[in-house]
mmCIF file of C-alpha atoms in Angstrom:
data_model
loop_
_atom_site.group_PDB
_atom_site.id
_atom_site.type_symbol
_atom_site.label_atom_id
_atom_site.label_comp_id
_atom_site.label_asym_id
_atom_site.label_seq_id
_atom_site.Cartn_x
_atom_site.Cartn_y
_atom_site.Cartn_z
ATOM 1 C CA MET A 232 8.912 17.354 111.368
ATOM 2 C CA PRO A 233 7.434 15.743 108.376
ATOM 3 C CA PRO A 234 8.729 12.357 107.406
ATOM 4 C CA LYS A 235 11.426 12.360 105.030
ATOM 5 C CA THR A 236 10.116 11.203 101.696
ATOM 6 C CA LYS A 237 12.227 9.234 99.304
ATOM 7 C CA LYS A 238 12.855 10.964 96.088
ATOM 8 C CA MET A 239 11.310 9.047 93.289
ATOM 9 C CA ALA A 240 13.692 8.065 90.540
ATOM 10 C CA SER A 241 12.818 9.310 87.122
ATOM 11 C CA ASN A 242 13.457 5.761 85.975
ATOM 12 C CA PRO A 243 12.077 3.269 88.578
ATOM 13 C CA VAL A 244 13.715 0.375 86.707
ATOM 14 C CA GLU A 245 17.100 0.820 85.282
ATOM 15 C CA GLY A 246 17.128 0.972 81.602
ATOM 16 C CA SER A 247 13.336 1.094 81.452
ATOM 17 C CA GLU A 248 13.371 4.112 79.301
ATOM 18 C CA ASN A 249 14.240 1.731 76.436
ATOM 19 C CA LEU A 250 11.768 -0.987 77.540
ATOM 20 C CA GLY A 251 8.822 0.457 75.695
ATOM 21 C CA PRO A 252 10.610 0.900 72.354
ATOM 22 C CA ILE A 253 12.107 -2.546 72.703
ATOM 23 C CA ARG A 254 8.725 -4.169 73.077
ATOM 24 C CA THR A 255 7.382 -2.229 70.162
ATOM 25 C CA GLN A 256 10.301 -3.068 67.983
ATOM 26 C CA SER A 257 9.971 -6.656 68.910
ATOM 27 C CA THR A 258 6.279 -6.744 68.141
ATOM 28 C CA GLN A 259 6.898 -4.994 64.751
ATOM 29 C CA GLN A 260 9.684 -7.446 64.007
ATOM 30 C CA ARG A 261 7.422 -10.362 64.739
ATOM 31 C CA ASP A 262 4.721 -9.002 62.577
ATOM 32 C CA VAL A 263 7.151 -8.475 59.760
ATOM 33 C CA ASN A 264 8.457 -12.065 60.160
ATOM 34 C CA VAL A 265 4.943 -13.486 60.038
ATOM 35 C CA GLU A 266 4.023 -11.393 56.981
ATOM 36 C CA SER A 267 7.310 -12.383 55.311
ATOM 37 C CA SER A 268 6.564 -16.065 55.987
ATOM 38 C CA VAL A 269 3.106 -15.827 54.545
ATOM 39 C CA ASN A 270 4.395 -14.039 51.480
ATOM 40 C CA SER A 271 7.203 -16.555 51.075
ATOM 41 C CA ALA A 272 4.692 -19.457 51.291
ATOM 42 C CA ASN A 273 2.504 -17.718 48.672
ATOM 43 C CA THR A 274 5.427 -17.074 46.507
ATOM 44 C CA ALA A 275 6.727 -20.640 46.723
ATOM 45 C CA ALA A 276 3.203 -21.850 45.861
ATOM 46 C CA LEU A 277 2.809 -19.515 42.847
ATOM 47 C CA GLU A 278 6.269 -19.404 41.403
ATOM 48 C CA ALA A 279 8.508 -22.143 40.043
ATOM 49 C CA MET A 280 12.308 -22.137 39.450
ATOM 50 C CA ASP A 281 14.371 -23.803 36.896
ATOM 51 C CA SER A 282 17.488 -25.897 37.632
ATOM 52 C CA GLU A 283 19.590 -22.748 37.989
ATOM 53 C CA GLY A 284 17.229 -21.109 40.457
ATOM 54 C CA VAL A 285 15.675 -18.519 38.137
ATOM 55 C CA TYR A 286 12.099 -17.791 38.726
ATOM 56 C CA LEU A 287 9.974 -18.768 35.646
ATOM 57 C CA PHE A 288 6.741 -16.838 36.380
ATOM 58 C CA ALA A 289 7.920 -13.267 36.842
ATOM 59 C CA ASP A 290 5.366 -10.475 36.330
ATOM 60 C CA ARG A 291 5.154 -9.129 32.698
ATOM 61 C CA THR A 292 5.071 -5.516 31.737
ATOM 62 C CA GLN A 293 1.551 -4.216 31.929
ATOM 63 C CA SER A 294 -0.003 -3.013 28.615
ATOM 64 C CA SER A 295 -3.314 -2.216 27.155
ATOM 65 C CA ASN A 296 -3.703 -5.825 26.171
ATOM 66 C CA SER A 297 -3.148 -7.217 29.637
ATOM 67 C CA ILE A 298 -6.094 -9.218 31.098
ATOM 68 C CA THR A 299 -6.973 -9.991 34.685
ATOM 69 C CA PRO A 300 -7.251 -13.545 36.141
ATOM 70 C CA GLU A 301 -10.976 -13.208 36.063
ATOM 71 C CA GLN A 302 -11.075 -12.301 32.368
ATOM 72 C CA ALA A 303 -8.676 -15.205 31.661
ATOM 73 C CA PHE A 304 -10.953 -17.555 33.431
ATOM 74 C CA VAL A 305 -14.036 -16.405 31.343
ATOM 75 C CA HIS A 306 -11.996 -16.858 28.137
ATOM 76 C CA MET A 307 -10.741 -20.378 29.152
ATOM 77 C CA VAL A 308 -14.366 -21.547 30.009
ATOM 78 C CA LYS A 309 -15.626 -20.154 26.757
ATOM 79 C CA ALA A 310 -12.815 -21.891 24.870
ATOM 80 C CA MET A 311 -13.582 -25.299 26.283
ATOM 81 C CA LEU A 312 -17.456 -25.125 26.265
ATOM 82 C CA GLY A 313 -18.515 -25.883 22.773
ATOM 83 C CA THR A 314 -20.640 -28.065 20.593
ATOM 84 C CA GLY A 315 -18.797 -31.149 21.856
ATOM 85 C CA LEU A 316 -20.814 -30.924 25.061
ATOM 86 C CA LEU A 317 -23.958 -31.956 23.286
ATOM 87 C CA SER A 318 -22.204 -35.061 21.918
ATOM 88 C CA LEU A 319 -21.140 -36.382 25.290
ATOM 89 C CA PRO A 320 -24.249 -38.503 25.864
ATOM 90 C CA TYR A 321 -23.442 -40.244 22.564
ATOM 91 C CA ALA A 322 -19.905 -40.737 23.764
ATOM 92 C CA PHE A 323 -21.158 -42.369 26.963
ATOM 93 C CA HIS A 324 -23.271 -44.679 24.791
ATOM 94 C CA HIS A 325 -20.027 -46.082 23.340
ATOM 95 C CA SER A 326 -18.104 -46.252 26.545
ATOM 96 C CA GLY A 327 -20.777 -47.259 29.022
ATOM 97 C CA LEU A 328 -22.267 -45.248 31.924
ATOM 98 C CA TYR A 329 -19.622 -45.776 34.534
ATOM 99 C CA LEU A 330 -16.551 -46.370 32.334
ATOM 100 C CA GLY A 331 -17.317 -43.175 30.489
ATOM 101 C CA LEU A 332 -17.350 -41.187 33.751
ATOM 102 C CA ILE A 333 -14.021 -42.638 34.853
ATOM 103 C CA LEU A 334 -12.417 -42.149 31.509
ATOM 104 C CA LEU A 335 -13.691 -38.600 31.179
ATOM 105 C CA VAL A 336 -11.951 -37.652 34.530
ATOM 106 C CA LEU A 337 -8.804 -39.323 33.438
ATOM 107 C CA ILE A 338 -8.757 -37.580 30.135
ATOM 108 C CA CYS A 339 -9.355 -34.282 31.804
ATOM 109 C CA ILE A 340 -6.382 -34.854 34.183
ATOM 110 C CA VAL A 341 -4.185 -35.827 31.286
ATOM 111 C CA CYS A 342 -5.193 -32.756 29.347
ATOM 112 C CA MET A 343 -4.693 -30.427 32.257
ATOM 113 C CA PHE A 344 -1.288 -32.052 32.936
ATOM 114 C CA CYS A 345 -0.169 -31.495 29.373
ATOM 115 C CA MET A 346 -1.414 -27.944 29.299
ATOM 116 C CA ARG A 347 0.507 -27.153 32.468
ATOM 117 C CA GLN A 348 3.665 -28.740 30.853
ATOM 118 C CA ILE A 349 3.293 -26.462 27.870
ATOM 119 C CA VAL A 350 3.047 -23.472 30.119
ATOM 120 C CA PHE A 351 6.140 -24.505 32.053
ATOM 121 C CA ALA A 352 8.016 -25.210 28.772
ATOM 122 C CA ALA A 353 7.046 -21.748 27.380
ATOM 123 C CA HIS A 354 8.284 -19.916 30.392
ATOM 124 C CA TYR A 355 11.517 -21.950 30.510
ATOM 125 C CA ILE A 356 12.288 -21.155 26.924
ATOM 126 C CA CYS A 357 11.316 -17.402 27.473
ATOM 127 C CA THR A 358 13.663 -17.227 30.437
ATOM 128 C CA LYS A 359 16.533 -18.789 28.524
ATOM 129 C CA ASN A 360 15.949 -16.547 25.471
ATOM 130 C CA GLY A 361 15.066 -13.324 27.380
ATOM 131 C CA ARG A 362 11.583 -13.168 25.952
ATOM 132 C CA GLU A 363 8.247 -12.380 27.564
ATOM 133 C CA LEU A 364 5.797 -13.935 25.076
ATOM 134 C CA ILE A 365 5.894 -17.056 22.984
ATOM 135 C CA ASP A 366 3.502 -19.052 20.741
ATOM 136 C CA TYR A 367 3.039 -22.833 20.284
ATOM 137 C CA ALA A 368 5.262 -22.990 17.168
ATOM 138 C CA ASN A 369 8.244 -21.277 18.897
ATOM 139 C CA ILE A 370 7.797 -23.443 21.989
ATOM 140 C CA MET A 371 8.358 -26.463 19.748
ATOM 141 C CA ARG A 372 11.212 -24.854 18.054
ATOM 142 C CA GLY A 373 12.926 -23.857 21.390
ATOM 143 C CA ALA A 374 12.367 -27.367 22.716
ATOM 144 C CA VAL A 375 13.833 -29.069 19.579
ATOM 145 C CA GLU A 376 16.878 -26.715 19.430
ATOM 146 C CA ALA A 377 17.506 -27.481 23.086
ATOM 147 C CA GLY A 378 17.530 -31.185 22.428
ATOM 148 C CA PRO A 379 20.277 -33.542 21.366
ATOM 149 C CA SER A 380 22.450 -32.763 18.419
ATOM 150 C CA TRP A 381 20.798 -35.113 15.983
ATOM 151 C CA ILE A 382 17.525 -33.081 16.163
ATOM 152 C CA SER A 383 18.572 -29.623 17.363
ATOM 153 C CA GLY A 384 19.098 -28.354 13.883
ATOM 154 C CA LYS A 385 15.513 -29.226 12.808
ATOM 155 C CA GLY A 386 13.838 -26.592 14.966
ATOM 156 C CA TYR A 387 12.410 -24.459 12.091
ATOM 157 C CA PHE A 388 10.885 -27.621 10.410
ATOM 158 C CA PHE A 389 9.024 -28.605 13.581
ATOM 159 C CA LYS A 390 7.960 -25.043 14.141
ATOM 160 C CA GLN A 391 6.212 -24.992 10.749
ATOM 161 C CA LEU A 392 4.752 -28.473 11.407
ATOM 162 C CA VAL A 393 3.104 -27.181 14.459
ATOM 163 C CA ASN A 394 1.615 -24.163 12.611
ATOM 164 C CA VAL A 395 0.218 -26.437 9.923
ATOM 165 C CA GLU A 396 -1.387 -28.776 12.441
ATOM 166 C CA MET A 397 -2.749 -25.828 14.441
ATOM 167 C CA PHE A 398 -4.268 -24.355 11.342
ATOM 168 C CA VAL A 399 -5.933 -27.635 10.276
ATOM 169 C CA ALA A 400 -7.285 -28.268 13.739
ATOM 170 C CA GLN A 401 -8.776 -24.801 14.167
ATOM 171 C CA LEU A 402 -10.215 -24.840 10.650
ATOM 172 C CA GLY A 403 -11.990 -28.091 11.445
ATOM 173 C CA PHE A 404 -13.381 -26.709 14.639
ATOM 174 C CA CYS A 405 -14.569 -23.491 12.978
ATOM 175 C CA CYS A 406 -16.288 -25.555 10.178
ATOM 176 C CA VAL A 407 -18.132 -27.654 12.722
ATOM 177 C CA TYR A 408 -19.231 -24.392 14.505
ATOM 178 C CA GLN A 409 -20.446 -22.989 11.304
ATOM 179 C CA VAL A 410 -22.422 -25.992 10.235
ATOM 180 C CA PHE A 411 -23.804 -26.432 13.790
ATOM 181 C CA MET A 412 -25.011 -22.888 14.088
ATOM 182 C CA SER A 413 -26.436 -22.774 10.576
ATOM 183 C CA GLU A 414 -28.379 -26.035 10.874
ATOM 184 C CA ASN A 415 -29.943 -25.198 14.250
ATOM 185 C CA ILE A 416 -30.916 -21.637 13.134
ATOM 186 C CA ALA A 417 -32.419 -23.097 9.870
ATOM 187 C CA ASP A 418 -34.287 -25.683 11.904
ATOM 188 C CA PHE A 419 -35.675 -23.073 14.349
ATOM 189 C CA PHE A 420 -36.954 -20.754 11.580
ATOM 190 C CA ASN A 421 -38.348 -23.643 9.502
ATOM 191 C CA LYS A 422 -40.466 -24.890 12.418
ATOM 192 C CA ASN A 423 -41.528 -21.712 14.085
ATOM 193 C CA THR A 424 -41.718 -19.044 11.455
ATOM 194 C CA ALA A 425 -42.600 -18.550 7.744
ATOM 195 C CA ILE A 426 -38.918 -17.910 6.864
ATOM 196 C CA ARG A 427 -37.537 -20.813 4.805
ATOM 197 C CA LEU A 428 -33.900 -20.543 4.131
ATOM 198 C CA SER A 429 -31.400 -23.292 3.501
ATOM 199 C CA THR A 430 -28.467 -24.072 5.683
ATOM 200 C CA GLY A 431 -26.082 -22.640 3.070
ATOM 201 C CA VAL A 432 -27.827 -19.329 3.052
ATOM 202 C CA TRP A 433 -27.640 -19.097 6.820
ATOM 203 C CA MET A 434 -23.895 -19.872 6.557
ATOM 204 C CA VAL A 435 -23.439 -16.872 4.343
ATOM 205 C CA LEU A 436 -25.573 -14.646 6.639
ATOM 206 C CA LEU A 437 -23.554 -15.688 9.723
ATOM 207 C CA LEU A 438 -20.243 -15.113 8.020
ATOM 208 C CA PRO A 439 -20.123 -11.220 8.396
ATOM 209 C CA PRO A 440 -20.730 -11.101 12.163
ATOM 210 C CA LEU A 441 -18.269 -13.975 12.704
ATOM 211 C CA LEU A 442 -15.578 -12.188 10.645
ATOM 212 C CA PHE A 443 -16.193 -9.045 12.618
ATOM 213 C CA LEU A 444 -15.728 -10.898 16.066
ATOM 214 C CA CYS A 445 -12.649 -12.694 14.686
ATOM 215 C CA SER A 446 -11.184 -9.409 13.656
ATOM 216 C CA ILE A 447 -10.929 -8.324 17.297
ATOM 217 C CA ARG A 448 -7.514 -9.412 18.379
ATOM 218 C CA ARG A 449 -7.465 -8.018 21.876
ATOM 219 C CA LEU A 450 -8.687 -10.416 24.477
ATOM 220 C CA LYS A 451 -9.477 -7.604 26.862
ATOM 221 C CA LEU A 452 -12.096 -6.284 24.426
ATOM 222 C CA LEU A 453 -13.407 -9.786 23.877
ATOM 223 C CA ALA A 454 -13.956 -10.504 27.538
ATOM 224 C CA PRO A 455 -17.476 -9.114 27.682
ATOM 225 C CA PHE A 456 -18.503 -11.143 24.627
ATOM 226 C CA SER A 457 -17.057 -14.292 26.189
ATOM 227 C CA LEU A 458 -18.925 -13.550 29.384
ATOM 228 C CA ALA A 459 -22.234 -13.052 27.590
ATOM 229 C CA ALA A 460 -21.587 -16.275 25.648
ATOM 230 C CA ASN A 461 -20.893 -18.226 28.824
ATOM 231 C CA VAL A 462 -24.142 -16.937 30.415
ATOM 232 C CA VAL A 463 -26.174 -17.941 27.487
ATOM 233 C CA TYR A 464 -24.447 -21.256 27.176
ATOM 234 C CA LEU A 465 -24.880 -22.143 30.896
ATOM 235 C CA ALA A 466 -28.529 -21.161 30.711
ATOM 236 C CA ALA A 467 -28.921 -23.566 27.883
ATOM 237 C CA VAL A 468 -27.087 -26.209 29.981
ATOM 238 C CA VAL A 469 -29.543 -25.553 32.856
ATOM 239 C CA LEU A 470 -32.575 -26.069 30.472
ATOM 240 C CA VAL A 471 -31.149 -29.313 29.074
ATOM 241 C CA ALA A 472 -30.237 -30.499 32.575
ATOM 242 C CA HIS A 473 -33.866 -29.845 33.642
ATOM 243 C CA PHE A 474 -35.085 -31.991 30.799
ATOM 244 C CA PHE A 475 -32.682 -34.830 31.661
ATOM 245 C CA LEU A 476 -33.599 -34.822 35.380
ATOM 246 C CA SER A 477 -37.430 -34.521 34.801
ATOM 247 C CA ARG A 478 -37.423 -37.275 32.248
ATOM 248 C CA PRO A 479 -38.930 -40.454 33.840
ATOM 249 C CA GLN A 480 -36.409 -43.223 34.135
ATOM 250 C CA HIS A 481 -38.584 -46.059 35.267
ATOM 251 C CA ASN A 482 -40.361 -46.384 31.895
ATOM 252 C CA ARG A 483 -37.197 -47.779 30.290
ATOM 253 C CA PRO A 484 -35.547 -51.081 31.370
ATOM 254 C CA GLN A 485 -32.060 -50.447 32.865
ATOM 255 C CA GLU A 486 -30.784 -53.298 30.623
ATOM 256 C CA GLU A 487 -30.818 -50.709 27.801
ATOM 257 C CA LEU A 488 -27.952 -48.838 29.522
ATOM 258 C CA THR A 489 -24.401 -50.109 29.065
ATOM 259 C CA LYS A 490 -22.422 -49.878 32.219
ATOM 260 C CA PHE A 491 -19.035 -50.762 30.876
ATOM 261 C CA GLY A 492 -18.622 -50.680 27.067
ATOM 262 C CA ASN A 493 -16.536 -52.790 24.730
ATOM 263 C CA ILE A 494 -12.977 -51.831 23.946
ATOM 264 C CA GLN A 495 -13.749 -51.574 20.191
ATOM 265 C CA ASN A 496 -16.070 -48.748 20.851
ATOM 266 C CA LEU A 497 -13.699 -46.619 22.921
ATOM 267 C CA PRO A 498 -12.048 -44.941 19.983
ATOM 268 C CA MET A 499 -15.281 -43.185 19.244
ATOM 269 C CA PHE A 500 -15.521 -42.154 22.894
ATOM 270 C CA PHE A 501 -12.041 -40.689 22.987
ATOM 271 C CA GLY A 502 -12.568 -38.809 19.720
ATOM 272 C CA ILE A 503 -15.804 -37.171 20.969
ATOM 273 C CA VAL A 504 -14.303 -36.219 24.337
ATOM 274 C CA MET A 505 -11.123 -34.852 22.806
ATOM 275 C CA PHE A 506 -13.270 -32.768 20.546
ATOM 276 C CA ALA A 507 -15.126 -31.521 23.566
ATOM 277 C CA PHE A 508 -11.835 -30.461 25.195
ATOM 278 C CA GLU A 509 -11.082 -28.222 22.241
ATOM 279 C CA GLY A 510 -9.697 -25.214 24.229
ATOM 280 C CA VAL A 511 -6.103 -26.489 24.294
ATOM 281 C CA SER A 512 -5.004 -24.295 21.404
ATOM 282 C CA LEU A 513 -6.018 -21.093 23.414
ATOM 283 C CA VAL A 514 -4.056 -21.764 26.520
ATOM 284 C CA MET A 515 -0.933 -19.865 25.452
ATOM 285 C CA PRO A 516 -2.721 -16.939 23.808
ATOM 286 C CA ILE A 517 -4.704 -16.383 27.023
ATOM 287 C CA GLU A 518 -1.700 -16.911 29.270
ATOM 288 C CA ASN A 519 0.428 -14.562 27.203
ATOM 289 C CA ARG A 520 -1.956 -11.725 27.915
ATOM 290 C CA MET A 521 -1.739 -12.061 31.777
ATOM 291 C CA GLN A 522 0.365 -9.574 33.550
ATOM 292 C CA ARG A 523 0.829 -11.983 36.516
ATOM 293 C CA PRO A 524 1.137 -15.335 34.819
ATOM 294 C CA GLN A 525 1.653 -17.105 38.229
ATOM 295 C CA PHE A 526 -1.953 -16.874 38.808
ATOM 296 C CA PHE A 527 -2.641 -18.856 35.646
ATOM 297 C CA ILE A 528 -0.492 -21.785 36.611
ATOM 298 C CA ALA A 529 -1.071 -21.898 40.397
ATOM 299 C CA TRP A 530 -2.880 -24.902 41.945
ATOM 300 C CA ASN A 531 -5.994 -22.865 42.340
ATOM 301 C CA GLY A 532 -5.254 -20.665 39.347
ATOM 302 C CA VAL A 533 -7.011 -20.009 36.086
ATOM 303 C CA LEU A 534 -5.998 -23.191 34.274
ATOM 304 C CA ASN A 535 -6.973 -25.772 36.960
ATOM 305 C CA SER A 536 -10.177 -23.954 38.020
ATOM 306 C CA SER A 537 -11.467 -23.649 34.463
ATOM 307 C CA CYS A 538 -10.653 -27.266 33.602
ATOM 308 C CA LEU A 539 -12.392 -28.607 36.716
ATOM 309 C CA PHE A 540 -15.391 -26.338 36.161
ATOM 310 C CA VAL A 541 -15.768 -27.607 32.589
ATOM 311 C CA LEU A 542 -15.197 -31.152 33.675
ATOM 312 C CA ALA A 543 -18.158 -30.848 36.189
ATOM 313 C CA ILE A 544 -20.374 -29.753 33.356
ATOM 314 C CA PHE A 545 -19.114 -32.364 30.992
ATOM 315 C CA ALA A 546 -19.511 -35.239 33.574
ATOM 316 C CA PHE A 547 -23.048 -34.161 34.405
ATOM 317 C CA MET A 548 -24.210 -33.736 30.883
ATOM 318 C CA GLY A 549 -22.636 -36.960 29.681
ATOM 319 C CA PHE A 550 -23.786 -39.105 32.595
ATOM 320 C CA TYR A 551 -27.305 -37.902 32.937
ATOM 321 C CA GLY A 552 -27.696 -37.313 29.271
ATOM 322 C CA TYR A 553 -27.106 -41.070 28.543
ATOM 323 C CA LEU A 554 -29.073 -42.059 31.609
ATOM 324 C CA SER A 555 -31.994 -40.033 30.377
ATOM 325 C CA ILE A 556 -31.854 -40.677 26.652
ATOM 326 C CA GLY A 557 -30.347 -44.115 26.513
ATOM 327 C CA SER A 558 -28.886 -46.001 23.670
ATOM 328 C CA PRO A 559 -30.870 -44.238 20.847
ATOM 329 C CA SER A 560 -28.999 -41.018 21.597
ATOM 330 C CA THR A 561 -27.261 -39.429 18.611
ATOM 331 C CA SER A 562 -24.420 -36.937 18.153
ATOM 332 C CA ALA A 563 -25.244 -33.303 18.076
#
């Protein structure tokens, strides 16, 4: 008689029919928790809340004028890289080699902090007023009207004051650019070709293409032009840097170089450096066109990255420019 076999239970372990699903559900829940934690950390790093717990940097409605963080970075670099870069060796001549380097970093930090404060103030006012976009003048108006009673009624006056100051500043920058381009083009043609035109004539010839570019109000369309300008500008920086680094230093006594300048020469240094950091007025126009503004203000976002990138170029050009050229250096 064959041995009696024990009938195998369909479920060897009681309740094991739910064991597999329980493990799968537990694993999925753990993955969801991990992903949620990562997203929460990223959100906390990218977004800021006001005193009432309202997020200030919510996504904007996407439109045809919206730009990506990469395009915003290109515009920010283009806004801050200008003719002031070529004047930095002259600025270091007034401040001294080492003091100029220290002050340049401090000025960049202060400018970056102020620009971040403007962006935070803009989003705070927009959140309170139910708006998505705001300009510098209305930031001032909103800040004044939210202030104490003795000044809250003067918001419109301060709004127009900011408009006038912005107009005067931008007009001055544009005039400097126009003169700089005209003089350099005239000098190039006078020395290398038979074309002899005055600086005033070149100003007139440059005016139509400049007016055409200024008529394009969509930053998304201007992004390729800004990228091309940055490439050309950085190529010129590389050529100038090669000249600085290849210039023999041992032929000039080191006593000619000022390590720490006098305090009476520092105003000239500050004026040149502040002119070099001339992209402050374009912070809000660029930020207003970003669909996800949190990527503009994040610690590794567009604003900080562009400022540090430009600071590295400024520090290199100012330090090695003065080290190479010395005291006889002159402003661009």
